[in-house]
PDB file of C-alpha atoms in Angstrom:
ATOM      1  CA  MET H 262      97.294 126.589  90.292  1.00  0.00           C
ATOM      2  CA  ALA H 263      94.536 128.246  88.260  1.00  0.00           C
ATOM      3  CA  ASP H 264      91.475 126.355  87.082  1.00  0.00           C
ATOM      4  CA  GLU H 265      92.381 124.931  83.648  1.00  0.00           C
ATOM      5  CA  ARG H 266      88.757 125.013  82.486  1.00  0.00           C
ATOM      6  CA  ALA H 267      88.362 128.687  83.379  1.00  0.00           C
ATOM      7  CA  ARG H 268      91.717 129.474  81.737  1.00  0.00           C
ATOM      8  CA  HIS H 269      90.602 127.682  78.547  1.00  0.00           C
ATOM      9  CA  PHE H 270      87.408 129.736  78.244  1.00  0.00           C
ATOM     10  CA  ARG H 271      89.202 132.986  79.067  1.00  0.00           C
ATOM     11  CA  ARG H 272      91.666 132.342  76.260  1.00  0.00           C
ATOM     12  CA  LEU H 273      88.775 131.497  73.959  1.00  0.00           C
ATOM     13  CA  ARG H 274      87.050 134.797  74.751  1.00  0.00           C
ATOM     14  CA  ARG H 275      90.253 136.779  74.242  1.00  0.00           C
ATOM     15  CA  LEU H 276      90.853 135.178  70.845  1.00  0.00           C
ATOM     16  CA  ARG H 277      87.263 135.859  69.770  1.00  0.00           C
ATOM     17  CA  ARG H 278      87.512 139.513  70.746  1.00  0.00           C
ATOM     18  CA  SER H 279      90.878 139.841  69.002  1.00  0.00           C
ATOM     19  CA  ALA H 280      89.553 138.214  65.821  1.00  0.00           C
ATOM     20  CA  ARG H 281      86.585 140.564  65.775  1.00  0.00           C
ATOM     21  CA  ARG H 282      88.750 143.649  66.296  1.00  0.00           C
ATOM     22  CA  TRP H 283      91.124 142.710  63.481  1.00  0.00           C
ATOM     23  CA  SER H 284      88.192 141.878  61.223  1.00  0.00           C
ATOM     24  CA  VAL H 285      86.665 145.295  61.795  1.00  0.00           C
ATOM     25  CA  LEU H 286      90.039 146.990  61.277  1.00  0.00           C
ATOM     26  CA  ALA H 287      90.715 144.995  58.110  1.00  0.00           C
ATOM     27  CA  GLY H 288      87.281 145.896  56.747  1.00  0.00           C
ATOM     28  CA  GLY H 289      87.799 149.598  57.497  1.00  0.00           C
ATOM     29  CA  LEU H 290      91.288 149.757  55.998  1.00  0.00           C
ATOM     30  CA  GLY H 291      90.252 147.677  52.979  1.00  0.00           C
ATOM     31  CA  GLY H 292      87.243 149.909  52.323  1.00  0.00           C
ATOM     32  CA  ALA H 293      89.356 153.066  52.663  1.00  0.00           C
ATOM     33  CA  ALA H 294      91.962 151.690  50.269  1.00  0.00           C
ATOM     34  CA  ALA H 295      89.267 150.677  47.756  1.00  0.00           C
ATOM     35  CA  VAL H 296      87.722 154.175  47.822  1.00  0.00           C
ATOM     36  CA  LEU H 297      90.801 156.392  48.076  1.00  0.00           C
ATOM     37  CA  THR H 298      92.994 154.605  45.530  1.00  0.00           C
ATOM     38  CA  PRO H 299      90.719 155.287  42.509  1.00  0.00           C
ATOM     39  CA  TYR H 300      89.792 158.718  43.911  1.00  0.00           C
ATOM     40  CA  ALA H 301      93.300 160.137  44.237  1.00  0.00           C
ATOM     41  CA  GLY H 302      95.124 157.902  41.815  1.00  0.00           C
ATOM     42  CA  LEU H 303      97.964 155.490  42.553  1.00  0.00           C
ATOM     43  CA  GLY H 304     100.805 156.830  44.670  1.00  0.00           C
ATOM     44  CA  LEU H 305     102.900 156.262  47.787  1.00  0.00           C
ATOM     45  CA  PRO H 306      99.987 156.842  50.234  1.00  0.00           C
ATOM     46  CA  ASP H 307      97.973 154.211  48.354  1.00  0.00           C
ATOM     47  CA  ALA H 308     100.750 151.673  48.970  1.00  0.00           C
ATOM     48  CA  ALA H 309     100.511 152.444  52.691  1.00  0.00           C
ATOM     49  CA  TRP H 310      96.733 152.019  52.662  1.00  0.00           C
ATOM     50  CA  ALA H 311      96.995 148.752  50.739  1.00  0.00           C
ATOM     51  CA  GLY H 312      99.790 147.418  52.960  1.00  0.00           C
ATOM     52  CA  ALA H 313      97.914 148.248  56.160  1.00  0.00           C
ATOM     53  CA  ALA H 314      94.727 146.687  54.803  1.00  0.00           C
ATOM     54  CA  GLY H 315      96.571 143.529  53.734  1.00  0.00           C
ATOM     55  CA  SER H 316      98.287 143.200  57.105  1.00  0.00           C
ATOM     56  CA  ALA H 317      95.006 143.633  58.959  1.00  0.00           C
ATOM     57  CA  VAL H 318      93.332 141.025  56.766  1.00  0.00           C
ATOM     58  CA  ALA H 319      96.178 138.558  57.364  1.00  0.00           C
ATOM     59  CA  LEU H 320      96.077 139.077  61.130  1.00  0.00           C
ATOM     60  CA  ALA H 321      92.301 138.712  61.170  1.00  0.00           C
ATOM     61  CA  VAL H 322      92.564 135.437  59.248  1.00  0.00           C
ATOM     62  CA  TRP H 323      95.218 134.118  61.632  1.00  0.00           C
ATOM     63  CA  ARG H 324      93.132 135.058  64.643  1.00  0.00           C
ATOM     64  CA  TRP H 325      90.094 133.260  63.252  1.00  0.00           C
ATOM     65  CA  ILE H 326      92.216 130.195  62.486  1.00  0.00           C
ATOM     66  CA  ASP H 327      93.592 130.183  66.052  1.00  0.00           C
ATOM     67  CA  LEU H 328      90.091 130.649  67.420  1.00  0.00           C
ATOM     68  CA  ARG H 329      88.728 127.765  65.368  1.00  0.00           C
ATOM     69  CA  ALA H 330      91.592 125.498  66.453  1.00  0.00           C
ATOM     70  CA  LEU H 331      91.115 126.336  70.138  1.00  0.00           C
ATOM     71  CA  ALA H 332      87.339 125.980  69.925  1.00  0.00           C
ATOM     72  CA  GLY H 333      87.807 122.537  68.387  1.00  0.00           C
ATOM     73  CA  ARG H 334      89.703 121.273  71.422  1.00  0.00           C
ATOM     74  CA  PRO H 335      87.661 119.653  74.197  1.00  0.00           C
ATOM     75  CA  ALA H 336      87.396 121.843  77.254  1.00  0.00           C
ATOM     76  CA  PRO H 337      89.178 120.573  80.397  1.00  0.00           C
ATOM     77  CA  PRO H 338      86.838 118.846  82.861  1.00  0.00           C
ATOM     78  CA  ALA H 339      85.208 120.944  85.550  1.00  0.00           C
ATOM     79  CA  LEU H 340      87.149 121.152  88.792  1.00  0.00           C
ATOM     80  CA  ASP H 341      85.788 119.190  91.733  1.00  0.00           C
ATOM     81  CA  PRO H 342      84.075 121.602  94.178  1.00  0.00           C
ATOM     82  CA  ALA H 343      86.119 120.299  97.099  1.00  0.00           C
ATOM     83  CA  GLU H 344      89.373 120.724  95.174  1.00  0.00           C
ATOM     84  CA  ALA H 345      88.289 124.185  94.010  1.00  0.00           C
ATOM     85  CA  ALA H 346      87.537 125.171  97.604  1.00  0.00           C
ATOM     86  CA  ALA H 347      90.897 123.804  98.757  1.00  0.00           C
ATOM     87  CA  ARG H 348      92.721 125.805  96.095  1.00  0.00           C
ATOM     88  CA  SER H 349      90.812 128.955  96.976  1.00  0.00           C
ATOM     89  CA  ARG H 350      91.601 128.420 100.643  1.00  0.00           C
ATOM     90  CA  ALA H 351      95.277 127.853  99.844  1.00  0.00           C
ATOM     91  CA  ARG H 352      95.412 131.070  97.797  1.00  0.00           C
ATOM     92  CA  LEU H 353      93.723 132.985 100.621  1.00  0.00           C
ATOM     93  CA  VAL H 354      96.121 131.571 103.212  1.00  0.00           C
ATOM     94  CA  ALA H 355      99.107 132.425 101.006  1.00  0.00           C
ATOM     95  CA  ALA H 356      97.820 135.977 100.571  1.00  0.00           C
ATOM     96  CA  VAL H 357      97.313 136.411 104.329  1.00  0.00           C
ATOM     97  CA  GLU H 358     100.762 134.990 105.110  1.00  0.00           C
ATOM     98  CA  ARG H 359     102.358 137.688 102.964  1.00  0.00           C
ATOM     99  CA  LEU H 360     100.936 140.368 105.245  1.00  0.00           C
ATOM    100  CA  PRO H 361     103.104 141.600 108.152  1.00  0.00           C
ATOM    101  CA  VAL H 362     100.646 140.256 110.749  1.00  0.00           C
ATOM    102  CA  GLY H 363      99.504 137.327 108.597  1.00  0.00           C
ATOM    103  CA  PRO H 364     101.318 134.433 110.327  1.00  0.00           C
ATOM    104  CA  GLY H 365     100.056 135.521 113.739  1.00  0.00           C
ATOM    105  CA  VAL H 366      96.480 135.837 112.492  1.00  0.00           C
ATOM    106  CA  LEU H 367      96.590 132.376 110.918  1.00  0.00           C
ATOM    107  CA  ALA H 368      98.095 130.824 114.039  1.00  0.00           C
ATOM    108  CA  GLU H 369      95.353 132.348 116.176  1.00  0.00           C
ATOM    109  CA  ALA H 370      92.687 131.125 113.749  1.00  0.00           C
ATOM    110  CA  ARG H 371      94.085 127.576 113.891  1.00  0.00           C
ATOM    111  CA  ARG H 372      94.169 127.689 117.683  1.00  0.00           C
ATOM    112  CA  LEU H 373      90.557 128.847 117.788  1.00  0.00           C
ATOM    113  CA  ARG H 374      89.499 126.122 115.380  1.00  0.00           C
ATOM    114  CA  SER H 375      91.240 123.456 117.464  1.00  0.00           C
ATOM    115  CA  ARG H 376      89.642 124.773 120.649  1.00  0.00           C
ATOM    116  CA  LEU H 377      86.168 124.719 119.078  1.00  0.00           C
ATOM    117  CA  ALA H 378      86.750 121.165 117.836  1.00  0.00           C
ATOM    118  CA  LEU H 379      87.397 120.005 121.424  1.00  0.00           C
ATOM    119  CA  ARG H 380      84.654 122.062 123.062  1.00  0.00           C
ATOM    120  CA  GLY H 381      82.403 120.011 125.309  1.00  0.00           C
ATOM    121  CA  THR H 382      84.879 117.131 125.747  1.00  0.00           C
ATOM    122  CA  THR H 383      87.062 116.169 128.679  1.00  0.00           C
ATOM    123  CA  ALA H 384      90.123 116.956 126.563  1.00  0.00           C
ATOM    124  CA  ALA H 385      89.201 120.650 126.329  1.00  0.00           C
ATOM    125  CA  ALA H 386      90.601 121.577 129.743  1.00  0.00           C
ATOM    126  CA  ALA H 387      93.913 119.776 129.155  1.00  0.00           C
ATOM    127  CA  TRP H 388      94.171 121.335 125.693  1.00  0.00           C
ATOM    128  CA  ALA H 389      93.620 124.823 127.160  1.00  0.00           C
ATOM    129  CA  ARG H 390      96.387 124.207 129.718  1.00  0.00           C
ATOM    130  CA  LEU H 391      98.705 122.957 126.988  1.00  0.00           C
ATOM    131  CA  ASP H 392      97.928 125.933 124.792  1.00  0.00           C
ATOM    132  CA  GLN H 393      98.608 128.398 127.582  1.00  0.00           C
ATOM    133  CA  ALA H 394     101.885 126.674 128.440  1.00  0.00           C
ATOM    134  CA  ALA H 395     102.916 126.631 124.765  1.00  0.00           C
ATOM    135  CA  LEU H 396     102.262 130.359 124.436  1.00  0.00           C
ATOM    136  CA  THR H 397     104.298 131.008 127.565  1.00  0.00           C
ATOM    137  CA  LEU H 398     107.201 128.912 126.289  1.00  0.00           C
ATOM    138  CA  ALA H 399     107.049 130.623 122.882  1.00  0.00           C
ATOM    139  CA  GLY H 400     107.563 133.948 124.609  1.00  0.00           C
ATOM    140  CA  MET H 401     110.777 132.637 126.174  1.00  0.00           C
ATOM    141  CA  ALA H 402     112.081 130.714 123.142  1.00  0.00           C
ATOM    142  CA  GLY H 403     114.519 133.465 122.149  1.00  0.00           C
ATOM    143  CA  ARG H 404     116.266 133.263 125.523  1.00  0.00           C
ATOM    144  CA  LEU H 405     116.476 129.474 125.727  1.00  0.00           C
ATOM    145  CA  THR H 406     119.956 128.948 124.312  1.00  0.00           C
ATOM    146  CA  GLY H 407     122.885 126.760 125.170  1.00  0.00           C
ATOM    147  CA  LEU H 408     121.836 124.041 127.609  1.00  0.00           C
ATOM    148  CA  ALA H 409     118.195 124.981 127.065  1.00  0.00           C
ATOM    149  CA  GLU H 410     118.109 124.260 123.313  1.00  0.00           C
ATOM    150  CA  PRO H 411     117.196 120.555 123.784  1.00  0.00           C
ATOM    151  CA  ALA H 412     114.248 121.696 125.899  1.00  0.00           C
ATOM    152  CA  VAL H 413     112.843 123.709 122.988  1.00  0.00           C
ATOM    153  CA  LEU H 414     113.156 120.721 120.630  1.00  0.00           C
ATOM    154  CA  ALA H 415     111.582 118.339 123.142  1.00  0.00           C
ATOM    155  CA  ALA H 416     108.758 120.799 123.789  1.00  0.00           C
ATOM    156  CA  ALA H 417     107.984 121.117 120.063  1.00  0.00           C
ATOM    157  CA  ALA H 418     107.805 117.342 119.635  1.00  0.00           C
ATOM    158  CA  ALA H 419     105.685 116.925 122.769  1.00  0.00           C
ATOM    159  CA  ASP H 420     103.349 119.749 121.732  1.00  0.00           C
ATOM    160  CA  ARG H 421     102.528 118.012 118.443  1.00  0.00           C
ATOM    161  CA  SER H 422     102.055 114.654 120.148  1.00  0.00           C
ATOM    162  CA  LEU H 423      99.851 116.056 122.915  1.00  0.00           C
ATOM    163  CA  ARG H 424      97.603 117.930 120.498  1.00  0.00           C
ATOM    164  CA  ASP H 425      97.197 114.760 118.453  1.00  0.00           C
ATOM    165  CA  LEU H 426      96.424 112.851 121.642  1.00  0.00           C
ATOM    166  CA  ALA H 427      93.809 115.439 122.626  1.00  0.00           C
ATOM    167  CA  GLY H 428      92.105 114.877 119.296  1.00  0.00           C
ATOM    168  CA  ARG H 429      92.111 111.127 119.936  1.00  0.00           C
ATOM    169  CA  VAL H 430      90.560 111.608 123.352  1.00  0.00           C
ATOM    170  CA  ALA H 431      87.790 113.765 121.897  1.00  0.00           C
ATOM    171  CA  SER H 432      87.125 111.279 119.077  1.00  0.00           C
ATOM    172  CA  VAL H 433      86.855 108.338 121.466  1.00  0.00           C
ATOM    173  CA  GLU H 434      84.605 110.325 123.782  1.00  0.00           C
ATOM    174  CA  ARG H 435      82.216 111.240 120.973  1.00  0.00           C
ATOM    175  CA  THR H 436      82.215 107.659 119.727  1.00  0.00           C
ATOM    176  CA  LEU H 437      81.442 106.457 123.230  1.00  0.00           C
ATOM    177  CA  LYS H 438      78.123 108.307 123.158  1.00  0.00           C
ATOM    178  CA  LEU H 439      77.080 106.515 119.964  1.00  0.00           C
ATOM    179  CA  ALA H 440      78.446 103.046 120.693  1.00  0.00           C
ATOM    180  CA  PRO H 441      76.162 100.120 121.575  1.00  0.00           C
ATOM    181  CA  ALA H 442      76.000  99.027 125.173  1.00  0.00           C
ATOM    182  CA  GLU H 443      78.253  95.987 124.712  1.00  0.00           C
ATOM    183  CA  ALA H 444      81.086  98.086 123.245  1.00  0.00           C
ATOM    184  CA  ARG H 445      80.977 100.894 125.791  1.00  0.00           C
ATOM    185  CA  PRO H 446      83.111  99.280 128.541  1.00  0.00           C
ATOM    186  CA  ARG H 447      86.053  98.780 126.194  1.00  0.00           C
ATOM    187  CA  LEU H 448      85.703 102.283 124.784  1.00  0.00           C
ATOM    188  CA  ALA H 449      85.400 103.776 128.269  1.00  0.00           C
ATOM    189  CA  GLU H 450      88.595 102.028 129.357  1.00  0.00           C
ATOM    190  CA  ALA H 451      90.434 103.244 126.247  1.00  0.00           C
ATOM    191  CA  HIS H 452      89.160 106.759 126.870  1.00  0.00           C
ATOM    192  CA  ARG H 453      90.357 106.663 130.472  1.00  0.00           C
ATOM    193  CA  VAL H 454      93.843 105.473 129.432  1.00  0.00           C
ATOM    194  CA  LEU H 455      94.173 108.130 126.744  1.00  0.00           C
ATOM    195  CA  LEU H 456      92.939 110.864 129.070  1.00  0.00           C
ATOM    196  CA  ASP H 457      95.436 109.797 131.753  1.00  0.00           C
ATOM    197  CA  GLN H 458      98.235 109.942 129.183  1.00  0.00           C
ATOM    198  CA  LEU H 459      97.085 113.391 128.104  1.00  0.00           C
ATOM    199  CA  GLU H 460      96.968 114.712 131.662  1.00  0.00           C
ATOM    200  CA  THR H 461     100.417 113.272 132.408  1.00  0.00           C
ATOM    201  CA  GLY H 462     101.870 114.773 129.254  1.00  0.00           C
ATOM    202  CA  VAL H 463     100.375 118.211 129.847  1.00  0.00           C
ATOM    203  CA  THR H 464     101.619 118.198 133.446  1.00  0.00           C
ATOM    204  CA  ALA H 465     105.118 117.310 132.247  1.00  0.00           C
ATOM    205  CA  TYR H 466     104.928 120.070 129.633  1.00  0.00           C
ATOM    206  CA  GLU H 467     103.911 122.605 132.268  1.00  0.00           C
ATOM    207  CA  GLY H 468     106.820 121.433 134.417  1.00  0.00           C
ATOM    208  CA  LEU H 469     109.173 122.064 131.514  1.00  0.00           C
ATOM    209  CA  VAL H 470     107.785 125.584 131.060  1.00  0.00           C
ATOM    210  CA  VAL H 471     108.276 126.316 134.775  1.00  0.00           C
ATOM    211  CA  ALA H 472     111.844 124.989 134.614  1.00  0.00           C
ATOM    212  CA  ALA H 473     112.495 127.064 131.487  1.00  0.00           C
ATOM    213  CA  ALA H 474     111.262 130.192 133.269  1.00  0.00           C
ATOM    214  CA  GLY H 475     113.623 129.446 136.161  1.00  0.00           C
ATOM    215  CA  TYR H 476     116.498 128.968 133.718  1.00  0.00           C
ATOM    216  CA  VAL H 477     115.758 132.304 132.060  1.00  0.00           C
ATOM    217  CA  ALA H 478     115.629 134.037 135.438  1.00  0.00           C
ATOM    218  CA  VAL H 479     118.932 132.506 136.583  1.00  0.00           C
ATOM    219  CA  ASP H 480     120.550 133.193 133.211  1.00  0.00           C
ATOM    220  CA  ALA H 481     119.826 136.883 133.746  1.00  0.00           C
ATOM    221  CA  HIS H 482     121.841 136.743 137.017  1.00  0.00           C
ATOM    222  CA  PRO H 483     124.716 134.315 136.352  1.00  0.00           C
ATOM    223  CA  GLY H 484     126.272 134.819 139.766  1.00  0.00           C
ATOM    224  CA  THR H 485     123.506 132.863 141.504  1.00  0.00           C
ATOM    225  CA  GLY H 486     124.649 129.420 140.311  1.00  0.00           C
ATOM    226  CA  ASP H 487     123.035 126.956 137.939  1.00  0.00           C
ATOM    227  CA  PRO H 488     120.462 124.805 139.806  1.00  0.00           C
ATOM    228  CA  ALA H 489     117.815 125.969 137.334  1.00  0.00           C
ATOM    229  CA  ALA H 490     119.821 124.458 134.483  1.00  0.00           C
ATOM    230  CA  SER H 491     119.788 121.067 136.192  1.00  0.00           C
ATOM    231  CA  ARG H 492     116.052 121.289 136.765  1.00  0.00           C
ATOM    232  CA  LEU H 493     115.558 122.243 133.128  1.00  0.00           C
ATOM    233  CA  LEU H 494     117.596 119.273 131.940  1.00  0.00           C
ATOM    234  CA  GLU H 495     115.580 116.948 134.182  1.00  0.00           C
ATOM    235  CA  ALA H 496     112.316 118.398 132.885  1.00  0.00           C
ATOM    236  CA  THR H 497     113.581 118.047 129.323  1.00  0.00           C
ATOM    237  CA  ASP H 498     114.415 114.375 129.882  1.00  0.00           C
ATOM    238  CA  LEU H 499     110.970 113.805 131.368  1.00  0.00           C
ATOM    239  CA  LEU H 500     109.199 115.557 128.520  1.00  0.00           C
ATOM    240  CA  HIS H 501     111.351 113.764 125.946  1.00  0.00           C
ATOM    241  CA  GLY H 502     110.238 110.483 127.483  1.00  0.00           C
ATOM    242  CA  VAL H 503     106.605 111.567 127.298  1.00  0.00           C
ATOM    243  CA  ALA H 504     107.003 112.580 123.643  1.00  0.00           C
ATOM    244  CA  SER H 505     108.664 109.252 122.823  1.00  0.00           C
ATOM    245  CA  ALA H 506     105.855 107.343 124.495  1.00  0.00           C
ATOM    246  CA  LEU H 507     103.240 109.311 122.581  1.00  0.00           C
ATOM    247  CA  ALA H 508     105.127 108.745 119.324  1.00  0.00           C
ATOM    248  CA  GLU H 509     105.118 105.015 120.012  1.00  0.00           C
ATOM    249  CA  LEU H 510     101.390 105.248 120.675  1.00  0.00           C
ATOM    250  CA  ARG H 511     100.857 106.807 117.248  1.00  0.00           C
ATOM    251  CA  ALA H 512     103.075 104.184 115.625  1.00  0.00           C
ATOM    252  CA  VAL H 513     101.045 101.357 117.118  1.00  0.00           C
ATOM    253  CA  GLY H 514      97.907 102.710 115.431  1.00  0.00           C
ATOM    254  CA  ASP H 515      94.369 102.872 116.680  1.00  0.00           C
ATOM    255  CA  PRO H 516      94.273 101.819 120.347  1.00  0.00           C
ATOM    256  CA  LEU H 517      90.666 100.779 119.951  1.00  0.00           C
ATOM    257  CA  ARG H 518      91.340  98.275 117.210  1.00  0.00           C
ATOM    258  CA  SER H 519      90.867  94.719 118.360  1.00  0.00           C
ATOM    259  CA  PRO H 520      93.820  92.381 117.809  1.00  0.00           C
ATOM    260  CA  ALA H 521      93.684  90.060 114.814  1.00  0.00           C
ATOM    261  CA  ARG H 522      92.694  86.540 115.474  1.00  0.00           C
TER     262      ARG H 522
END
């Protein structure tokens, strides 16, 4: 949505320019009619001059009335800089998404931003493994049909949960460096638990990707049997359990919050 304040002043400038143009035109046509009518006598051309001059005068008056009415209204308040930046960013993202390679560029930019946000933390390595596994699974998504469709859904849910968990691990780790000495043991224990959950989840995700690759390979040669399908279903069940556990963790809230007394 455009800035209402900027739109108000643009409309004001357009009306002022229009009023000036019609004023100049009305003055020119009125002067020509005043000179040529007595000079050549009254006739049909004089009616045209007089009609054009009268119309220009009327339009000029209307434009000045509209301009005065708009200028009398209070201008909309200035847009908050943060909101203006968010709108500009949204317009830029929308413009990039309309390009043929736009979605891929934006996805890569988001991945890079997430990686930089976790740089220097213990969650960075697990996040890199998860990202690599997610890219690998995305390359096989078109071939994971039939029995493999639940695996794609479970992987999507687990991917979101694991990335959120990686952010939690990084936040707790950064807080740990700033916490007072008496609070550090509790924070360190929470960090260890979250990191263990992240490692377990990423390992399960990688297992699902390996099982999906085996399913794709077997699906290309159907005469070899279907053990890969069973392994994929088992990996899907495991990853679904991990995603459910992580969802419950988010529902509980902040794991570092002390219980109410």
